[in-house]
Short mmCIF file of C-alpha atoms and ligand atoms in Angstrom, two decimals:
data_model
loop_
_atom_site.label_atom_id
_atom_site.label_comp_id
_atom_site.label_asym_id
_atom_site.label_seq_id
_atom_site.Cartn_x
_atom_site.Cartn_y
_atom_site.Cartn_z
CA MET A 1 -0.12 0.12 -0.02
CA LYS A 2 1.62 3.55 -1.15
CA LEU A 3 1.32 6.64 1.05
CA PRO A 4 -0.81 8.80 1.15
CA ILE A 5 -3.86 8.14 0.16
CA TYR A 6 -6.05 9.32 -2.18
CA LEU A 7 -9.97 9.54 -0.78
CA ASP A 8 -10.99 12.86 -3.29
CA TYR A 9 -12.57 11.62 -6.15
CA HIS A 10 -15.37 13.95 -5.83
CA ALA A 11 -12.51 17.19 -5.39
CA THR A 12 -11.24 14.91 -9.24
CA THR A 13 -10.70 11.61 -10.37
CA PRO A 14 -6.72 10.69 -12.26
CA VAL A 15 -7.32 9.90 -15.53
CA ASP A 16 -8.24 5.71 -16.34
CA PRO A 17 -3.48 4.98 -18.04
CA ARG A 18 -6.90 3.50 -20.50
CA VAL A 19 -8.23 7.25 -21.06
CA LEU A 20 -5.26 8.13 -21.77
CA GLU A 21 -3.75 6.04 -24.56
CA ALA A 22 -6.35 6.31 -26.16
CA MET A 23 -6.16 10.22 -25.66
CA LEU A 24 -2.35 10.33 -26.28
CA PRO A 25 -2.22 10.09 -30.33
CA TYR A 26 -4.61 13.52 -30.97
CA PHE A 27 -1.56 15.02 -29.62
CA THR A 28 1.34 13.82 -31.89
CA GLU A 29 0.71 12.24 -35.45
CA ASN A 30 -3.20 12.82 -35.40
CA PHE A 31 -3.24 16.83 -34.29
CA GLY A 32 -5.45 17.65 -37.02
CA ASN A 33 -8.01 20.79 -36.16
CA ALA A 34 -11.42 19.64 -35.67
CA ALA A 35 -12.93 21.97 -38.61
CA SER A 36 -9.96 21.24 -41.31
CA ARG A 37 -12.62 20.55 -44.40
CA ASN A 38 -9.71 20.04 -45.97
CA HIS A 39 -7.38 17.57 -45.09
CA LYS A 40 -6.73 14.15 -43.73
CA PHE A 41 -5.59 15.61 -40.74
CA GLY A 42 -8.65 17.69 -40.20
CA TRP A 43 -10.47 14.50 -40.74
CA THR A 44 -8.94 12.14 -38.93
CA ALA A 45 -10.22 14.60 -36.02
CA SER A 46 -13.50 15.34 -36.66
CA THR A 47 -14.30 11.76 -36.74
CA ALA A 48 -12.27 10.61 -33.76
CA VAL A 49 -14.47 13.11 -31.65
CA GLU A 50 -17.85 12.43 -33.58
CA ASN A 51 -17.01 9.11 -32.29
CA ALA A 52 -16.96 10.39 -28.58
CA ARG A 53 -20.16 12.28 -29.26
CA LYS A 54 -21.63 8.89 -28.91
CA GLN A 55 -19.69 7.57 -26.47
CA VAL A 56 -21.05 10.34 -24.10
CA ALA A 57 -24.24 10.34 -26.19
CA LYS A 58 -24.83 6.73 -25.68
CA LEU A 59 -23.51 6.75 -21.66
CA ILE A 60 -27.29 9.54 -21.13
CA HIS A 61 -29.35 7.85 -23.59
CA ALA A 62 -29.29 10.61 -25.85
CA SER A 63 -28.51 10.54 -29.26
CA ALA A 64 -24.87 12.36 -30.36
CA LYS A 65 -26.04 15.18 -32.19
CA GLU A 66 -27.15 16.20 -28.42
CA ILE A 67 -24.15 16.23 -27.52
CA ILE A 68 -21.82 19.62 -27.79
CA PHE A 69 -18.68 19.69 -26.02
CA THR A 70 -17.36 22.91 -23.07
CA GLY A 71 -14.19 23.09 -21.31
CA SER A 72 -16.05 21.60 -17.80
CA ALA A 73 -19.34 21.24 -15.97
CA SER A 74 -18.78 24.88 -14.31
CA GLU A 75 -19.02 25.84 -18.41
CA SER A 76 -21.71 22.97 -18.89
CA ASN A 77 -24.14 24.65 -16.32
CA ASN A 78 -23.34 28.88 -16.40
CA LEU A 79 -24.52 27.54 -20.64
CA ALA A 80 -27.52 25.53 -19.72
CA ILE A 81 -28.95 28.79 -17.43
CA LYS A 82 -27.64 31.68 -18.78
CA GLY A 83 -27.86 30.27 -23.18
CA LEU A 84 -31.52 30.37 -22.82
CA ALA A 85 -31.89 33.51 -20.79
CA ASP A 86 -32.28 35.49 -24.50
CA GLY A 87 -34.98 33.13 -25.66
CA ALA A 88 -37.04 33.27 -22.65
CA GLY A 89 -40.31 35.40 -23.72
CA ASP A 90 -42.34 36.11 -20.37
CA ARG A 91 -41.43 33.24 -18.38
CA ARG A 92 -38.89 35.18 -16.78
CA HIS A 93 -38.48 32.50 -13.39
CA ILE A 94 -35.92 30.22 -13.05
CA ILE A 95 -36.30 27.45 -9.42
CA THR A 96 -32.91 25.65 -8.63
CA MET A 97 -31.94 24.27 -5.14
CA ALA A 98 -28.93 25.57 -2.24
CA THR A 99 -27.59 22.68 -2.16
CA GLU A 100 -26.74 23.07 -5.69
CA HIS A 101 -22.93 23.31 -7.14
CA LYS A 102 -22.01 27.33 -7.01
CA ALA A 103 -21.80 27.05 -10.91
CA VAL A 104 -25.80 26.39 -11.12
CA ILE A 105 -26.31 29.14 -8.16
CA ASN A 106 -24.65 31.52 -9.19
CA SER A 107 -25.71 31.76 -12.71
CA ALA A 108 -28.90 31.86 -11.89
CA LYS A 109 -28.61 34.46 -8.93
CA ARG A 110 -26.71 36.64 -12.02
CA LEU A 111 -29.85 35.94 -14.41
CA GLY A 112 -31.58 36.97 -10.35
CA ARG A 113 -29.91 40.64 -10.56
CA GLU A 114 -31.41 40.55 -14.71
CA GLY A 115 -34.87 40.53 -13.81
CA PHE A 116 -35.68 36.95 -13.71
CA GLU A 117 -37.24 35.84 -10.36
CA VAL A 118 -35.20 32.57 -8.76
CA THR A 119 -36.63 30.44 -6.64
CA PHE A 120 -34.69 28.09 -4.09
CA ALA A 121 -36.80 24.95 -3.80
CA ARG A 122 -37.03 24.50 0.02
CA VAL A 123 -34.20 20.56 1.61
CA GLN A 124 -35.30 18.16 3.58
CA PRO A 125 -33.60 17.27 5.97
CA ASP A 126 -31.52 14.28 4.00
CA GLY A 127 -31.10 16.33 1.65
CA LEU A 128 -33.35 15.60 -1.13
CA VAL A 129 -35.00 18.35 -2.34
CA ASP A 130 -38.68 18.47 -1.06
CA LEU A 131 -40.64 17.40 -4.86
CA GLU A 132 -43.95 18.93 -2.68
CA ASP A 133 -42.45 23.01 -2.51
CA LEU A 134 -40.87 22.82 -5.75
CA LYS A 135 -44.62 21.41 -7.23
CA GLN A 136 -45.78 25.03 -5.16
CA ALA A 137 -43.13 26.51 -6.82
CA ILE A 138 -43.95 25.73 -10.20
CA THR A 139 -45.80 28.91 -12.66
CA ASP A 140 -47.23 29.76 -15.97
CA LYS A 141 -43.79 31.99 -15.31
CA THR A 142 -41.11 28.89 -14.94
CA LEU A 143 -38.99 28.85 -17.75
CA LEU A 144 -36.38 26.60 -16.51
CA VAL A 145 -35.87 23.06 -13.19
CA SER A 146 -32.27 23.30 -11.94
CA ILE A 147 -31.55 20.48 -10.14
CA MET A 148 -27.99 18.93 -9.67
CA ALA A 149 -28.39 14.52 -10.12
CA ALA A 150 -25.23 13.35 -7.59
CA ASN A 151 -24.58 16.38 -4.71
CA ASN A 152 -20.12 17.07 -4.21
CA GLU A 153 -20.71 17.15 -0.84
CA ILE A 154 -22.93 14.16 0.25
CA GLY A 155 -22.88 12.66 -2.25
CA VAL A 156 -27.62 12.35 -2.12
CA LEU A 157 -29.36 11.49 -5.61
CA GLN A 158 -31.69 13.91 -6.19
CA PRO A 159 -35.27 12.08 -7.77
CA LEU A 160 -34.89 13.12 -11.41
CA ALA A 161 -37.90 11.24 -12.11
CA GLU A 162 -40.23 12.73 -10.55
CA ILE A 163 -38.49 16.08 -11.22
CA GLY A 164 -38.83 15.55 -14.66
CA ARG A 165 -42.27 14.85 -15.15
CA MET A 166 -43.66 17.88 -12.60
CA CYS A 167 -41.61 19.54 -15.39
CA ARG A 168 -42.64 17.88 -18.27
CA GLU A 169 -46.54 18.41 -17.13
CA HIS A 170 -45.83 22.42 -16.41
CA GLY A 171 -43.49 22.41 -20.33
CA VAL A 172 -40.95 23.97 -18.06
CA LEU A 173 -37.64 22.55 -18.77
CA PHE A 174 -35.36 20.73 -16.81
CA HIS A 175 -31.57 20.90 -16.43
CA THR A 176 -29.56 18.66 -14.01
CA ASP A 177 -26.07 18.94 -13.38
CA ALA A 178 -24.52 15.64 -13.21
CA ALA A 179 -21.01 15.25 -12.74
CA GLN A 180 -20.78 13.87 -9.89
CA ALA A 181 -23.78 11.15 -11.10
CA ALA A 182 -22.21 10.16 -14.62
CA GLY A 183 -20.53 7.55 -15.05
CA LYS A 184 -21.62 6.21 -12.00
CA ILE A 185 -25.01 6.02 -11.69
CA PRO A 186 -27.81 4.96 -14.71
CA LEU A 187 -28.61 8.42 -16.07
CA ASP A 188 -31.33 8.26 -19.08
CA VAL A 189 -32.54 11.85 -20.16
CA GLU A 190 -35.78 10.15 -22.62
CA ALA A 191 -37.16 7.87 -19.07
CA MET A 192 -35.46 10.58 -16.46
CA ASN A 193 -37.12 13.98 -19.38
CA ILE A 194 -34.31 15.24 -19.51
CA ASP A 195 -33.64 18.67 -21.47
CA LEU A 196 -29.86 19.49 -20.28
CA LEU A 197 -27.26 17.67 -18.02
CA SER A 198 -23.52 18.49 -17.72
CA ILE A 199 -21.22 16.48 -16.91
CA ALA A 200 -17.61 16.73 -16.38
CA GLY A 201 -14.36 14.80 -18.03
CA HIS A 202 -12.69 14.96 -14.08
CA LYS A 203 -14.77 13.67 -12.14
CA MET A 204 -15.17 10.38 -14.73
CA TYR A 205 -10.76 9.54 -15.33
CA ALA A 206 -10.92 12.07 -18.15
CA PRO A 207 -9.24 14.88 -18.13
CA LYS A 208 -9.28 18.20 -16.48
CA GLY A 209 -10.43 21.57 -18.31
CA ILE A 210 -13.41 18.46 -20.81
CA GLY A 211 -16.66 19.27 -19.74
CA ALA A 212 -19.50 18.30 -21.62
CA LEU A 213 -23.21 19.48 -22.22
CA TYR A 214 -26.18 17.11 -23.31
CA VAL A 215 -28.91 19.44 -25.15
CA ARG A 216 -32.18 17.80 -26.23
CA GLN A 217 -32.76 17.90 -29.65
CA ARG A 218 -35.98 15.03 -29.60
CA GLY A 219 -39.32 15.49 -28.93
CA THR A 220 -39.78 19.45 -28.51
CA PRO A 221 -35.92 20.40 -29.57
CA VAL A 222 -34.22 23.36 -26.91
CA ASN A 223 -33.26 26.50 -27.93
CA LEU A 224 -29.55 27.70 -26.27
CA VAL A 225 -28.00 31.18 -27.39
CA PRO A 226 -25.16 30.76 -26.68
CA VAL A 227 -22.82 32.56 -24.64
CA THR A 228 -19.39 32.21 -26.71
CA ASP A 229 -19.35 33.84 -30.42
CA GLY A 230 -16.97 33.32 -32.83
CA GLY A 231 -16.34 30.01 -35.52
CA GLY A 232 -19.87 28.55 -34.43
CA HIS A 233 -18.34 25.00 -33.29
CA GLU A 234 -20.52 23.00 -31.98
CA GLY A 235 -23.77 24.20 -33.46
CA GLY A 236 -22.88 27.85 -32.66
CA LEU A 237 -23.33 26.66 -29.12
CA ARG A 238 -19.13 26.59 -27.98
CA SER A 239 -16.96 28.25 -30.09
CA GLY A 240 -13.53 27.89 -30.13
CA THR A 241 -11.12 24.61 -31.43
CA LEU A 242 -12.12 21.53 -29.52
CA ASN A 243 -9.68 20.02 -27.51
CA VAL A 244 -9.76 17.27 -29.79
CA PRO A 245 -7.69 14.07 -27.01
CA GLY A 246 -9.91 16.31 -23.86
CA ILE A 247 -13.20 15.14 -26.42
CA VAL A 248 -11.64 11.68 -26.81
CA GLY A 249 -10.90 11.26 -23.59
CA LEU A 250 -14.45 11.77 -22.08
CA GLY A 251 -15.84 9.23 -24.65
CA LYS A 252 -13.53 7.15 -23.65
CA ALA A 253 -14.41 7.45 -19.81
CA CYS A 254 -17.56 7.54 -21.11
CA GLU A 255 -17.25 3.88 -22.49
CA ILE A 256 -15.89 2.57 -19.77
CA CYS A 257 -18.29 3.79 -17.51
CA ARG A 258 -20.72 2.13 -19.23
CA GLN A 259 -19.72 -0.78 -19.41
CA GLU A 260 -18.44 -1.76 -16.06
CA MET A 261 -20.71 0.79 -14.00
CA ALA A 262 -23.09 -1.74 -12.68
CA GLU A 263 -19.43 -3.51 -11.14
CA GLU A 264 -17.46 -0.56 -10.48
CA LEU A 265 -20.93 0.51 -8.43
CA ARG A 266 -20.92 -2.40 -6.22
CA ARG A 267 -17.77 -3.11 -5.61
CA LEU A 268 -17.03 1.59 -4.08
CA ALA A 269 -20.57 0.83 -2.84
CA ALA A 270 -18.93 -2.48 -0.31
CA MET A 271 -15.88 -0.27 0.49
CA ARG A 272 -17.78 3.07 1.10
CA ASP A 273 -20.33 0.57 3.41
CA ARG A 274 -17.04 -1.07 5.67
CA LEU A 275 -15.76 2.82 6.36
CA LYS A 276 -19.24 3.64 7.16
CA ASP A 277 -20.73 0.79 9.26
CA GLY A 278 -16.38 1.03 10.99
CA LEU A 279 -16.04 4.62 12.04
CA LEU A 280 -20.36 4.23 13.06
CA ALA A 281 -18.97 1.36 15.61
CA GLY A 282 -15.20 3.00 16.40
CA LEU A 283 -16.79 6.07 17.44
CA ASP A 284 -19.85 7.29 19.01
CA GLY A 285 -21.62 10.75 18.23
CA ILE A 286 -20.57 10.91 15.04
CA GLN A 287 -22.85 11.88 12.15
CA ILE A 288 -23.85 11.20 8.51
CA ASN A 289 -25.02 13.90 6.72
CA GLY A 290 -27.65 13.08 3.91
CA SER A 291 -29.84 9.83 2.97
CA LEU A 292 -28.00 7.08 2.99
CA GLU A 293 -30.80 5.47 0.98
CA HIS A 294 -30.53 8.25 -1.59
CA ARG A 295 -26.43 9.07 -3.04
CA LEU A 296 -23.69 7.59 -4.58
CA PRO A 297 -21.56 4.42 -3.92
CA ASN A 298 -18.51 5.84 -3.54
CA ASN A 299 -19.32 9.17 -0.92
CA LEU A 300 -19.53 9.37 2.72
CA ASN A 301 -20.15 12.87 4.36
CA VAL A 302 -19.66 12.47 8.48
CA SER A 303 -19.32 15.41 10.92
CA PHE A 304 -16.92 15.25 14.36
CA PRO A 305 -19.03 17.30 16.51
CA GLY A 306 -16.22 18.87 19.14
CA ILE A 307 -12.99 18.22 17.10
CA ASP A 308 -11.46 21.42 15.07
CA LEU A 309 -11.70 20.10 11.86
CA ALA A 310 -7.99 21.57 10.39
CA THR A 311 -6.71 19.71 13.28
CA LEU A 312 -8.47 16.57 12.62
CA LEU A 313 -7.15 17.13 8.26
CA ALA A 314 -3.52 17.59 9.61
CA ALA A 315 -3.83 15.01 12.17
CA LEU A 316 -5.05 12.46 8.87
CA GLY A 317 -2.06 14.28 6.49
CA ASP A 318 -1.12 10.48 4.29
CA ILE A 319 -4.65 10.80 3.68
CA ALA A 320 -5.95 12.90 0.64
CA LEU A 321 -9.01 13.49 2.47
CA SER A 322 -11.27 17.52 2.08
CA SER A 323 -13.39 18.79 4.41
CA GLY A 324 -16.36 19.89 1.62
CA SER A 325 -16.20 21.13 -2.11
CA ALA A 326 -13.10 22.20 -3.79
CA CYS A 327 -14.24 24.97 -5.54
CA THR A 328 -13.75 27.25 -2.76
CA SER A 329 -10.37 29.43 -1.26
CA GLY A 330 -8.42 28.04 1.57
CA VAL A 331 -10.34 29.69 3.76
CA PRO A 332 -12.36 27.71 6.32
CA GLU A 333 -15.85 27.99 6.52
CA PRO A 334 -19.08 26.25 7.79
CA SER A 335 -20.05 23.56 4.37
CA TYR A 336 -23.82 25.48 2.36
CA VAL A 337 -24.34 22.22 1.45
CA VAL A 338 -24.44 20.80 5.09
CA GLN A 339 -25.87 23.91 5.85
CA ALA A 340 -28.38 23.32 3.72
CA LEU A 341 -30.63 20.23 6.53
CA GLY A 342 -30.71 22.86 9.19
CA VAL A 343 -28.31 21.03 11.13
CA SER A 344 -26.27 22.80 14.08
CA GLU A 345 -24.06 24.96 13.53
CA GLU A 346 -21.50 22.14 15.01
CA ILE A 347 -21.95 19.78 12.23
CA ALA A 348 -21.99 22.37 9.13
CA ASN A 349 -18.61 23.54 10.99
CA THR A 350 -17.48 19.19 11.06
CA PRO A 351 -18.14 17.58 8.21
CA LEU A 352 -15.33 15.03 6.66
CA ARG A 353 -16.11 14.00 3.03
CA PHE A 354 -14.62 10.75 1.68
CA GLY A 355 -14.95 10.62 -1.82
CA LEU A 356 -13.56 6.58 -3.00
CA GLY A 357 -12.98 5.67 -6.53
CA ARG A 358 -11.96 3.77 -9.31
CA PHE A 359 -7.98 2.73 -8.02
CA ASN A 360 -8.81 2.72 -3.65
CA THR A 361 -8.64 -0.72 -2.65
CA GLU A 362 -9.77 -2.94 0.64
CA GLU A 363 -7.12 -2.33 1.68
CA GLU A 364 -6.50 1.36 1.94
CA ILE A 365 -10.14 2.06 3.20
CA ASP A 366 -9.10 -0.16 6.43
CA TYR A 367 -5.96 1.82 6.67
CA CYS A 368 -8.11 4.97 6.31
CA LEU A 369 -10.96 3.51 9.08
CA GLY A 370 -7.92 3.07 11.64
CA ARG A 371 -6.51 7.06 11.55
CA VAL A 372 -9.86 7.87 12.04
CA ILE A 373 -10.60 6.36 14.37
CA GLU A 374 -7.15 6.73 16.72
CA ALA A 375 -6.38 10.24 14.83
CA VAL A 376 -10.56 10.89 16.42
CA LYS A 377 -10.32 8.83 20.20
CA GLN A 378 -6.34 11.74 20.37
CA LEU A 379 -8.54 14.86 19.99
CA ARG A 380 -11.33 13.62 22.14
CA ALA A 381 -8.52 12.68 25.09
CA MET A 382 -6.36 15.64 23.86
CA ALA A 383 -9.53 18.71 24.75
CA SER A 384 -10.43 16.63 27.60
CA THR A 385 -7.30 16.73 29.44
CA ALA A 386 -7.73 20.48 28.57
CA ALA A 387 -10.66 21.19 29.74
CA ALA A 388 -10.12 18.92 33.08
C1 PLP B 1 -16.84 19.80 -9.78
C2 PLP B 1 -18.22 20.12 -9.90
C3 PLP B 1 -18.46 21.09 -10.60
C4 PLP B 1 -18.28 21.46 -11.49
O1 PLP B 1 -17.57 21.03 -12.78
P1 PLP B 1 -15.69 21.21 -13.47
O2 PLP B 1 -15.40 20.85 -14.40
O3 PLP B 1 -14.98 21.47 -11.81
O4 PLP B 1 -16.12 23.17 -14.33
C5 PLP B 1 -19.96 21.35 -10.89
N1 PLP B 1 -21.04 20.72 -10.51
C6 PLP B 1 -20.81 19.62 -10.00
C7 PLP B 1 -21.56 19.00 -8.37
C8 PLP B 1 -19.18 19.15 -9.58
O5 PLP B 1 -18.86 17.98 -8.37
#
């Protein structure tokens, strides 16, 4: 077993060696610009891009023409939300929720400053959106519901099929940020009535700097206005020379996930449950944040009331863990996601996020379990000595 151990797969994942292998020729001999129409270099690149488009589409039961490549899931979220605004007409109301990624929340807030009404649907104590509240929030002015597939801190899965059905019944568009869910759990944009779906390459064993957005074309097509203007790449929606190696990598990553998802899901859930059961057996007074039933198989989020989280993280120096999202600055702040569950300040201040992934072993999980229990007991003993 090699140290440090990586247990922060929600922040980013390593590139799968099979993905890297597929990408490599597109940096060197197949370096062409996919938009070059007059020679073999361009044709080779564009053929690879179209193959990747099919691979991404297949993972979520979309068709290839509904996939556009972007630079990140943040960009996909921005395009999905802001790209709808221009054609909104008098539908100037957006519904989202407080536990979304900042790329969704801040895109919605920007539209809020531009005259849109933004409603945050109630989040239940288990992290699931309150469907009744969501339904009540929909009016004939509602343009879009944006509710994530899986949360990046607490791993909670939202009821996409129910939300999709509700949106379809009311003629409202449905966007889901699937950065954490794509490749981890089955997603079906047809069965779930999803109109827009964001994907991040680096959360699913493809490189950083590549993302995708699914934009519904079947049935009632979604009309987006580009955020980036230029040469009109990606059906005019995302100008900029295509990141061919990244796209090839994302396609390959989607194919691997599709083929191995069922088994990987079982393996990760078993390791996660081993960690959870071990922590609960070894330590009193800890709290698991978010639903255990509706949850990513690779996520565990536990609060340690009474413990200084920064000290605990420092004590666990040979394990790469996180207190929450990696997106914000280095300043320790209570997690806004855990806070939204309506927990005490103590709980919101002390969440530890365990993100398991493809390359973790049972041995690593057992090591981590032992180290966390040991460190927490030590910190508690020191605190009670200091108090006495
Ligand atoms: C990581 C993440 C994003 C942002 O993805 P990038 O590709 O890093 O921009 C958005 N939403 C969720 C849920 C994420 O986990």
